[in-house]
PDB file of C-alpha atoms in Angstrom:
ATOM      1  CA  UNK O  25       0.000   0.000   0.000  1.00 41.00           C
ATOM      2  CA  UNK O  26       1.259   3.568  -0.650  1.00 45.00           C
ATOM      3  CA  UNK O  27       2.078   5.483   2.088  1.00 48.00           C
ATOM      4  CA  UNK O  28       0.227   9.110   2.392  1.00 50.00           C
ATOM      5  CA  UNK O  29       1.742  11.832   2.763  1.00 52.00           C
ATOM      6  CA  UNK O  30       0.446  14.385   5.256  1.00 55.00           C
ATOM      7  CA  UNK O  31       2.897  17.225   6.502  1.00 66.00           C
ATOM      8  CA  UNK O  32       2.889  19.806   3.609  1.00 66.00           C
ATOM      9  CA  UNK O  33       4.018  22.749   6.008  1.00 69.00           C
ATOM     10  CA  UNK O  34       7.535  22.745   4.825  1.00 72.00           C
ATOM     11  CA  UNK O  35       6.164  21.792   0.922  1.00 78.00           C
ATOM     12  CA  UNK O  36       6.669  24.321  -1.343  1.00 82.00           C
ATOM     13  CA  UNK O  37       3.796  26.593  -2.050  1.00 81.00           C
ATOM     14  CA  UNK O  38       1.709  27.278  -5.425  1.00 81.00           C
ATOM     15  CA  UNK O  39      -0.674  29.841  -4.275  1.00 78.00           C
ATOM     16  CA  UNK O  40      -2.705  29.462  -1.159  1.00 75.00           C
ATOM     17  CA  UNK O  41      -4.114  26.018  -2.311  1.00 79.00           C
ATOM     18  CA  UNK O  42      -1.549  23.910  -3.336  1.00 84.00           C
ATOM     19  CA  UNK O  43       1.353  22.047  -2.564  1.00 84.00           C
ATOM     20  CA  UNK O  44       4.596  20.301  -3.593  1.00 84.00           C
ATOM     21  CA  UNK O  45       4.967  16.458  -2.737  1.00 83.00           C
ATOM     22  CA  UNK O  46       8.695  16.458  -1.663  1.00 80.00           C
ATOM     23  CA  UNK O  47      11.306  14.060  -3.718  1.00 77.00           C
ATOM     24  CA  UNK O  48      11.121  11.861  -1.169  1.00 78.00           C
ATOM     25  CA  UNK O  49       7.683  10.609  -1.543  1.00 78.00           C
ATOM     26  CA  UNK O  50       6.842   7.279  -3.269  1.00 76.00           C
ATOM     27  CA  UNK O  51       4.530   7.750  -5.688  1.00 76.00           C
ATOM     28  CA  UNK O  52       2.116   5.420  -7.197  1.00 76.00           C
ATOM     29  CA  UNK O  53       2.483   2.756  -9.390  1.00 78.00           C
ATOM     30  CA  UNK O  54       0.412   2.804 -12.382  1.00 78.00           C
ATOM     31  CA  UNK O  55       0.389   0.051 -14.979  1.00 76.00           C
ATOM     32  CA  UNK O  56      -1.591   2.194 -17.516  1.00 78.00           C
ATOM     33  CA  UNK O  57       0.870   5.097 -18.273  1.00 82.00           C
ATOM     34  CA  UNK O  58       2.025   6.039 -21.583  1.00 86.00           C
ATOM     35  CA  UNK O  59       4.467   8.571 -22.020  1.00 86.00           C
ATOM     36  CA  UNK O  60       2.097  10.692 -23.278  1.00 89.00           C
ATOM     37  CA  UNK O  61       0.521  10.317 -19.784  1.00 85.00           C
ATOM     38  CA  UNK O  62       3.740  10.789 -18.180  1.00 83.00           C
ATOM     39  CA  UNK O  63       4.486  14.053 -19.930  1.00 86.00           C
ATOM     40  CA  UNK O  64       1.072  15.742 -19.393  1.00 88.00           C
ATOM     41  CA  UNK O  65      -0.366  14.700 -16.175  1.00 86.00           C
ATOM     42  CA  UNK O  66       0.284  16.087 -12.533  1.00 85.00           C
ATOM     43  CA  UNK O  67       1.920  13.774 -10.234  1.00 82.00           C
ATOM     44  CA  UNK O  68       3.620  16.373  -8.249  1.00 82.00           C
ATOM     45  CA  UNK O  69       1.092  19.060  -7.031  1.00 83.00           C
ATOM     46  CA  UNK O  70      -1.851  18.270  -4.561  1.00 83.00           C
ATOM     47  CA  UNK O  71      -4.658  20.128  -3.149  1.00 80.00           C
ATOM     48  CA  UNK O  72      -4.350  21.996   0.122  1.00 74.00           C
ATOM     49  CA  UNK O  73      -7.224  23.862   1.034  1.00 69.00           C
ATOM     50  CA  UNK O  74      -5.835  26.815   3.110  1.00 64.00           C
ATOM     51  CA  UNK O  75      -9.727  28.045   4.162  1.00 57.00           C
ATOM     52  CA  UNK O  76      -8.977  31.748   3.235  1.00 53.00           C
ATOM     53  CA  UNK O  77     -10.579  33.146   0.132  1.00 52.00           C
ATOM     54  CA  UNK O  78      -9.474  33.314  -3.053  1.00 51.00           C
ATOM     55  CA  UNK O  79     -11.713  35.656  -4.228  1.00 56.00           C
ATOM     56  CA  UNK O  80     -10.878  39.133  -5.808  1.00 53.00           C
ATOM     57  CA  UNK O  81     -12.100  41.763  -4.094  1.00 57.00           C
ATOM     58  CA  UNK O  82     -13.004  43.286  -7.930  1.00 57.00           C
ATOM     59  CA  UNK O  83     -16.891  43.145  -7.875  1.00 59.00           C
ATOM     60  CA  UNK O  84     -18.020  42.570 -11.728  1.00 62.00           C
ATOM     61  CA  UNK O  85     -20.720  44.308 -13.027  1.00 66.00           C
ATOM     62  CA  UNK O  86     -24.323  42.587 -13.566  1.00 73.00           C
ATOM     63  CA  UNK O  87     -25.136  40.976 -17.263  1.00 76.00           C
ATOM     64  CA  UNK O  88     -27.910  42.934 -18.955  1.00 76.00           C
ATOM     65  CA  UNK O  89     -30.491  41.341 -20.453  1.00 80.00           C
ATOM     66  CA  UNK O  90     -28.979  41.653 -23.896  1.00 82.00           C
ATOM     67  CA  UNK O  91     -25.495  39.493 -22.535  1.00 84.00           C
ATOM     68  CA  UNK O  92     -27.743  36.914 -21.329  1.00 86.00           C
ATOM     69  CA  UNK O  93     -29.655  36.674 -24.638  1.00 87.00           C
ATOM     70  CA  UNK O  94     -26.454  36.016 -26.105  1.00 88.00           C
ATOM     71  CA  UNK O  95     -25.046  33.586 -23.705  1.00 89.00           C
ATOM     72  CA  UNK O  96     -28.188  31.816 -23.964  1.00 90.00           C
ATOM     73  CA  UNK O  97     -28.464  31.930 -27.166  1.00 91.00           C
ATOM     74  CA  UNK O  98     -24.447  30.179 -27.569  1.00 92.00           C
ATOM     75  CA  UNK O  99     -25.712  28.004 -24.746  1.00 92.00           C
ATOM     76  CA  UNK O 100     -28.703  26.727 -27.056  1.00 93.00           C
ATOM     77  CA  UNK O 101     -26.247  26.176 -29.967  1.00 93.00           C
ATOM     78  CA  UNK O 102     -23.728  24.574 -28.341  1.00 94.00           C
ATOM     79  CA  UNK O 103     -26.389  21.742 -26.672  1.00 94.00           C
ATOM     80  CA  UNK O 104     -27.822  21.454 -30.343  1.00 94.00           C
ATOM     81  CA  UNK O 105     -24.296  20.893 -31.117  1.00 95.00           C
ATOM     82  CA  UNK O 106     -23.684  18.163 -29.083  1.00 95.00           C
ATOM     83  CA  UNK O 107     -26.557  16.428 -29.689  1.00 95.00           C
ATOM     84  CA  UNK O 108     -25.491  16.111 -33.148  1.00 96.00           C
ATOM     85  CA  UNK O 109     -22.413  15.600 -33.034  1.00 95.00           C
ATOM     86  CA  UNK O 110     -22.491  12.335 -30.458  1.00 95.00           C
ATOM     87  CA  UNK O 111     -25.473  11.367 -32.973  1.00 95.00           C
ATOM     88  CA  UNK O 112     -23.026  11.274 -35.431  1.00 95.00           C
ATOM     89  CA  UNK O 113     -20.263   9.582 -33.595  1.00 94.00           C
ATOM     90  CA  UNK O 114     -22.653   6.428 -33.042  1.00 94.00           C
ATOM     91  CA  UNK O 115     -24.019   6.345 -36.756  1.00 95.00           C
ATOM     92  CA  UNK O 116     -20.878   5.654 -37.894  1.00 94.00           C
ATOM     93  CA  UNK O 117     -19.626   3.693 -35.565  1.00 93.00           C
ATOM     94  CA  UNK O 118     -22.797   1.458 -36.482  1.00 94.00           C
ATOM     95  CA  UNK O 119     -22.496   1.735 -40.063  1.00 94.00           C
ATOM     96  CA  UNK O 120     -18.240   0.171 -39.590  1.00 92.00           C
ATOM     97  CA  UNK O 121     -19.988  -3.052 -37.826  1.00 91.00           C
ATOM     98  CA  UNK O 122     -22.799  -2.992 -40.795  1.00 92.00           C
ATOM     99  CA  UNK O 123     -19.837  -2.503 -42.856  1.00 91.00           C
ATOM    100  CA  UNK O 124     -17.857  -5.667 -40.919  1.00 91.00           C
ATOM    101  CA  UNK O 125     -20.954  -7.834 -40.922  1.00 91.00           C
ATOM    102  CA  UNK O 126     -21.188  -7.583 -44.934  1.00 89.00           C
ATOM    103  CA  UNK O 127     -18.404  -8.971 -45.682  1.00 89.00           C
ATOM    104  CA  UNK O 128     -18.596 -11.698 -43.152  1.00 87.00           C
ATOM    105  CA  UNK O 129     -19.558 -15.441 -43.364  1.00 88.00           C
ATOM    106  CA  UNK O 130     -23.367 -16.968 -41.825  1.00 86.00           C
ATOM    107  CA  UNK O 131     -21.039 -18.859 -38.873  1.00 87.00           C
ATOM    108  CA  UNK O 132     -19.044 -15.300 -38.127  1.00 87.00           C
ATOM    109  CA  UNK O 133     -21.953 -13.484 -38.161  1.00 85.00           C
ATOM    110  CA  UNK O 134     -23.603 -15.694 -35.515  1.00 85.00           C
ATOM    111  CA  UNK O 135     -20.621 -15.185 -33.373  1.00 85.00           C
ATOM    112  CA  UNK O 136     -20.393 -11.692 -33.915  1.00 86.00           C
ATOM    113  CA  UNK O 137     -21.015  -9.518 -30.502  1.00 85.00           C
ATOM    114  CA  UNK O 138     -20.390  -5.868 -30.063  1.00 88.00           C
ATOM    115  CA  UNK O 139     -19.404  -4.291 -26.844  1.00 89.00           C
ATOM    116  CA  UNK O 140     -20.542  -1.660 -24.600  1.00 89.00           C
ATOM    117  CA  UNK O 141     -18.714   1.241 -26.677  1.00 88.00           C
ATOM    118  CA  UNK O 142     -19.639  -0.657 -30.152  1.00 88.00           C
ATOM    119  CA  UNK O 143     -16.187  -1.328 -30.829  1.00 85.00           C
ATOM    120  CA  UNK O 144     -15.445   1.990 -30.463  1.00 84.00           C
ATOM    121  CA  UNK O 145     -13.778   4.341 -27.463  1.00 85.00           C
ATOM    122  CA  UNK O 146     -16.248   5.483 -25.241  1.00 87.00           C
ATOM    123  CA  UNK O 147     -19.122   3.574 -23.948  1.00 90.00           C
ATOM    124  CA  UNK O 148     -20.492   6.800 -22.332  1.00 90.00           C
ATOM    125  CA  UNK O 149     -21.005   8.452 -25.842  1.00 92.00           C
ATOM    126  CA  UNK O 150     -23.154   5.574 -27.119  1.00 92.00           C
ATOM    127  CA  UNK O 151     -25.425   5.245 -23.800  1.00 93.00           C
ATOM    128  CA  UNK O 152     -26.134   9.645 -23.889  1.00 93.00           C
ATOM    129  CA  UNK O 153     -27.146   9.209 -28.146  1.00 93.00           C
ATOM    130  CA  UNK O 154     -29.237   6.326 -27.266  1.00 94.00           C
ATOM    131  CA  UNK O 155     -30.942   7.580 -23.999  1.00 93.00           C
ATOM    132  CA  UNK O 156     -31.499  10.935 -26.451  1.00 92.00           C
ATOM    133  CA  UNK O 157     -33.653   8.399 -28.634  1.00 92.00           C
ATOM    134  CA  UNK O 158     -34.842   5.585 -26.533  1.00 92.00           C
ATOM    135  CA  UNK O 159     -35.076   7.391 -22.905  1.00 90.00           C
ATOM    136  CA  UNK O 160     -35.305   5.420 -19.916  1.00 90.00           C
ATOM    137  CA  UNK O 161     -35.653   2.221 -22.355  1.00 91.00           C
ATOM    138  CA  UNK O 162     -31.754   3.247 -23.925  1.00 91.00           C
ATOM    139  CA  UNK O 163     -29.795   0.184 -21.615  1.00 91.00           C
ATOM    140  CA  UNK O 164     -32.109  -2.311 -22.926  1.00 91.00           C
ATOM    141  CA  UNK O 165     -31.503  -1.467 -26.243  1.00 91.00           C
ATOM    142  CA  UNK O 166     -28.242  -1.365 -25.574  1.00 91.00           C
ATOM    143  CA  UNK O 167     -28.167  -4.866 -24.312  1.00 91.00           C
ATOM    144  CA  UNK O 168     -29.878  -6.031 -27.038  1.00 90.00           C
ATOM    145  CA  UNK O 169     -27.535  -4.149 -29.925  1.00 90.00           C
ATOM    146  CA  UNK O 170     -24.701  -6.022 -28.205  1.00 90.00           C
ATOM    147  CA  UNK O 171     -25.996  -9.732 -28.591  1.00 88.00           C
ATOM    148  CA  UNK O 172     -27.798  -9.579 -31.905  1.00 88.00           C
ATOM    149  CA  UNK O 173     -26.082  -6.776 -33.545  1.00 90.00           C
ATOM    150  CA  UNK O 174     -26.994  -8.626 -37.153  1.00 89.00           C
ATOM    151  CA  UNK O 175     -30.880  -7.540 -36.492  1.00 89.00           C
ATOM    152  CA  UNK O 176     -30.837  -4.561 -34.434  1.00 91.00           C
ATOM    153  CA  UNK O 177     -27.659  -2.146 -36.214  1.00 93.00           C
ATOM    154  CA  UNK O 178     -29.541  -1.625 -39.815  1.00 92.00           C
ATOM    155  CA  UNK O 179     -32.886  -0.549 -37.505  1.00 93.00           C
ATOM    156  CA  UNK O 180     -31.053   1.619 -35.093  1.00 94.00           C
ATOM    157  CA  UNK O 181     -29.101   2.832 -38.107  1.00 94.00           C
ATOM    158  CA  UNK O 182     -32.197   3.859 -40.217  1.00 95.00           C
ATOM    159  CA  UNK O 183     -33.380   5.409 -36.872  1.00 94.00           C
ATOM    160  CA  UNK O 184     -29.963   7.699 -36.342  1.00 94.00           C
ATOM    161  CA  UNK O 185     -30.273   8.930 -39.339  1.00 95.00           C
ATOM    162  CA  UNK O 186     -33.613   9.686 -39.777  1.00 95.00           C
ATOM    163  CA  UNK O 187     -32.680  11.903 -36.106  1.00 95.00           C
ATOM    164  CA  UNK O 188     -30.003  13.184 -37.779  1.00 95.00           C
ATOM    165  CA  UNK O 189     -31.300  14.701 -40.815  1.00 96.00           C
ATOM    166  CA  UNK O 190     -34.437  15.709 -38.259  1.00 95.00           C
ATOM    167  CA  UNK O 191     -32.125  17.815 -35.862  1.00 95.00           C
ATOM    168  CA  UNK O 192     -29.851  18.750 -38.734  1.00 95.00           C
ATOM    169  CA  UNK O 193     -32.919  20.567 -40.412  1.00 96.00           C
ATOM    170  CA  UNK O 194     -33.721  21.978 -36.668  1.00 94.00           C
ATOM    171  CA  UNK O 195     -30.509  23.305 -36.536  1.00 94.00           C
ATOM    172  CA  UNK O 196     -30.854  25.627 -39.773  1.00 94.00           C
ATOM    173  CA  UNK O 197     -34.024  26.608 -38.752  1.00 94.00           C
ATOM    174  CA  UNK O 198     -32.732  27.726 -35.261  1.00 93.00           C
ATOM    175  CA  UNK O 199     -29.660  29.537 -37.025  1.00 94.00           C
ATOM    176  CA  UNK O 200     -31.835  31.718 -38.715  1.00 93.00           C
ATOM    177  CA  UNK O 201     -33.504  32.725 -36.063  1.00 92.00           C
ATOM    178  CA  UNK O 202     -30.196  32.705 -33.724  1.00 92.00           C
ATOM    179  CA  UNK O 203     -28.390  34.864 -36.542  1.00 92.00           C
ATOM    180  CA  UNK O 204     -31.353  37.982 -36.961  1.00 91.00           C
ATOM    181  CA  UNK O 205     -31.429  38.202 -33.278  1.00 88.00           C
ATOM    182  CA  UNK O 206     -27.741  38.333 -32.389  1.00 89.00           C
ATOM    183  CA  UNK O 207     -27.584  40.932 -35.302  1.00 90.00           C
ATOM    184  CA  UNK O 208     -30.269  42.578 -33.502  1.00 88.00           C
ATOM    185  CA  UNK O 209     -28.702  42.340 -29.679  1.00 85.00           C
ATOM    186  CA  UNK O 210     -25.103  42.076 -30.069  1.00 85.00           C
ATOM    187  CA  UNK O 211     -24.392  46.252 -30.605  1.00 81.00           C
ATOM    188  CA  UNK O 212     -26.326  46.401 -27.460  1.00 79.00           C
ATOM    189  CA  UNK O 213     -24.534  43.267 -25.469  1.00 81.00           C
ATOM    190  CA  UNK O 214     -21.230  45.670 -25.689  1.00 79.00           C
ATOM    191  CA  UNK O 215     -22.191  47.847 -23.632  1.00 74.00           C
ATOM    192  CA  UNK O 216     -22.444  47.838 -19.967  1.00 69.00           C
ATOM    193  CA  UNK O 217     -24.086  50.947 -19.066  1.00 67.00           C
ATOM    194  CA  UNK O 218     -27.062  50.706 -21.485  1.00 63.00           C
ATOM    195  CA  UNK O 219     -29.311  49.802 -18.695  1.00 61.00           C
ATOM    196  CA  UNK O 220     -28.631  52.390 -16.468  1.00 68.00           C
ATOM    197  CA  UNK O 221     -28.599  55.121 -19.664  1.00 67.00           C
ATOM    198  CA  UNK O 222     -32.021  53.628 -19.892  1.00 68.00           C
ATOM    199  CA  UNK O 223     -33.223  54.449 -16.083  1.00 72.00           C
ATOM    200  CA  UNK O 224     -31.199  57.858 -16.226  1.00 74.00           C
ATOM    201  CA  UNK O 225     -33.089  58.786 -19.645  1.00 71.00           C
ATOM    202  CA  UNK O 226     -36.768  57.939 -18.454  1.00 72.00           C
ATOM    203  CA  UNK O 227     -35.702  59.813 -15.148  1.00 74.00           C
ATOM    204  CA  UNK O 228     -34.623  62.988 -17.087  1.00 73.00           C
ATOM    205  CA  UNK O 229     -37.554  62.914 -19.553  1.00 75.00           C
ATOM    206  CA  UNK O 230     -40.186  62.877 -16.626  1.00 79.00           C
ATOM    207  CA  UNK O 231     -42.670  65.497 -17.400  1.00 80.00           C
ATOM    208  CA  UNK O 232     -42.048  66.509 -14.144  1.00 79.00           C
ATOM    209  CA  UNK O 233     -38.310  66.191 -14.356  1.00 76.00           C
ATOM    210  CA  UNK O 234     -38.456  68.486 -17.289  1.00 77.00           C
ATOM    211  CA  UNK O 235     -40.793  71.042 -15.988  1.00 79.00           C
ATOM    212  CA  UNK O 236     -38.387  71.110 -12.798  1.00 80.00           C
ATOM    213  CA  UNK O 237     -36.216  71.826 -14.466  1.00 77.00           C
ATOM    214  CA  UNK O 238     -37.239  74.440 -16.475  1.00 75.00           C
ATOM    215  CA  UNK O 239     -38.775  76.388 -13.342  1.00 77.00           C
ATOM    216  CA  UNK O 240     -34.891  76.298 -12.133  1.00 77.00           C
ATOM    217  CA  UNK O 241     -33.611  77.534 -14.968  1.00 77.00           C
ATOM    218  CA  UNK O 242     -35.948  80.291 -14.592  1.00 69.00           C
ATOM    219  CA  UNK O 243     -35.399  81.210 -11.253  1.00 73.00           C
ATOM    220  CA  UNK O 244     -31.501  81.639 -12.490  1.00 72.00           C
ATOM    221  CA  UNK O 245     -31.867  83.490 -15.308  1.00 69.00           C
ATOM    222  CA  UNK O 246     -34.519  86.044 -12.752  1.00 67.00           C
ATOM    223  CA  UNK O 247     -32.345  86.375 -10.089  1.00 56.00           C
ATOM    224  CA  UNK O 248     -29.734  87.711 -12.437  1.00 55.00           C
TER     225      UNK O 248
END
């Protein structure tokens, strides 16, 4: 077992929340490191919660309501985005085992099972495009893709793509509409005082405002 490490009072600092493991300290062993991992990943620096704040004292002004149309609005696109996109990952990762299967013989096709990830990388990719399909039913369809992938991959696959072109045409729709409003909002999203110029102008152009005004001017003007 791998001995922790617990006195980091002498450890060299890195702001107020971390530290330095010292040279000393036996680290890890990890059978799964490339050198890629080796050259890119932290084994050196920990956590050390210090409990004072790290927050700057700079207070940052309040988004109008024209910055949170357009966050929104890049919030919207980007989910869209991803929808399609993982969508599209699946698909072809279904059409490679349709194109596998093709070429195979009756006897390897009755022994042919795909994984969790489809033969592919990421087994958390294929369970989000089918639970954006098939909902709460997705891991039984999932189950059943793996062990008879020979009847189940051209439906699913006619089914993908049918979603695809359906959010694809969604997604050209929504640009228009995305496009004529940023164009509309976006002058206005610059600037961070246009909703108090607002407030100050319906202040000043008070009927009452103005006519106060005017009766101060002319009190001025009398007295000299």
């Amino acid at each position: 077992m791998c001995r922790i490490f617990s006195d980091y009072a002498t450890s060299r600092k890195l702001g107020p929340s971390y530290r330095a493991l010292p040279d000393s300290y036996e680290k890890p062993l990890c059978s799964g490191r490339t050198p890629l991992c080796d050259s890119v990943l932290n084994d050196r620096w920990v956590s050390f919660p210090s409990w004072s704040s790290e927050e700057s004292s700079c207070v940052l002004p309040k988004k109008t309501e024209f910055e949170e149309f357009m966050f929104r609005t890049d919030d919207e696109r980007y989910e869209l985005d991803i929808i399609i996109e993982i969508n599209k990952t699946v698909l072809d990762l279904l059409l490679a085992a349709e194109a596998r299967m093709s070429n195979m013989t009756k006897e390897q096709l009755s022994k042919f099972q795909l994984n969790e990830a489809l033969n592919g990388d990421s087994p958390a990719t294929v369970r989000m495009a089918l639970k954006r399909i098939y909902g709460e039913h997705a891991h039984k369809m999932l189950e059943s893709l793996m062990q008879n992938p020979q009847i189940l991959v051209p439906k699913l696959i006619d089914r993908m793509q049918k979603k695809d072109e359906e959010w694809r045409t969604l997604r050209g729709k929504c640009n228009k509409v995305w496009r004529c409003e940023t164009e509309k909002y976006y002058a206005k999203s610059l600037s961070q005082q246009s909703f108090t110029f607002k407030q100050r102008d319906y202040k000043r152009l008070r009927p009452r405002n103005i006519i106060s005004q005017y009766e101060n001017w002319y009190e001025e003007v009398s007295f000299f």
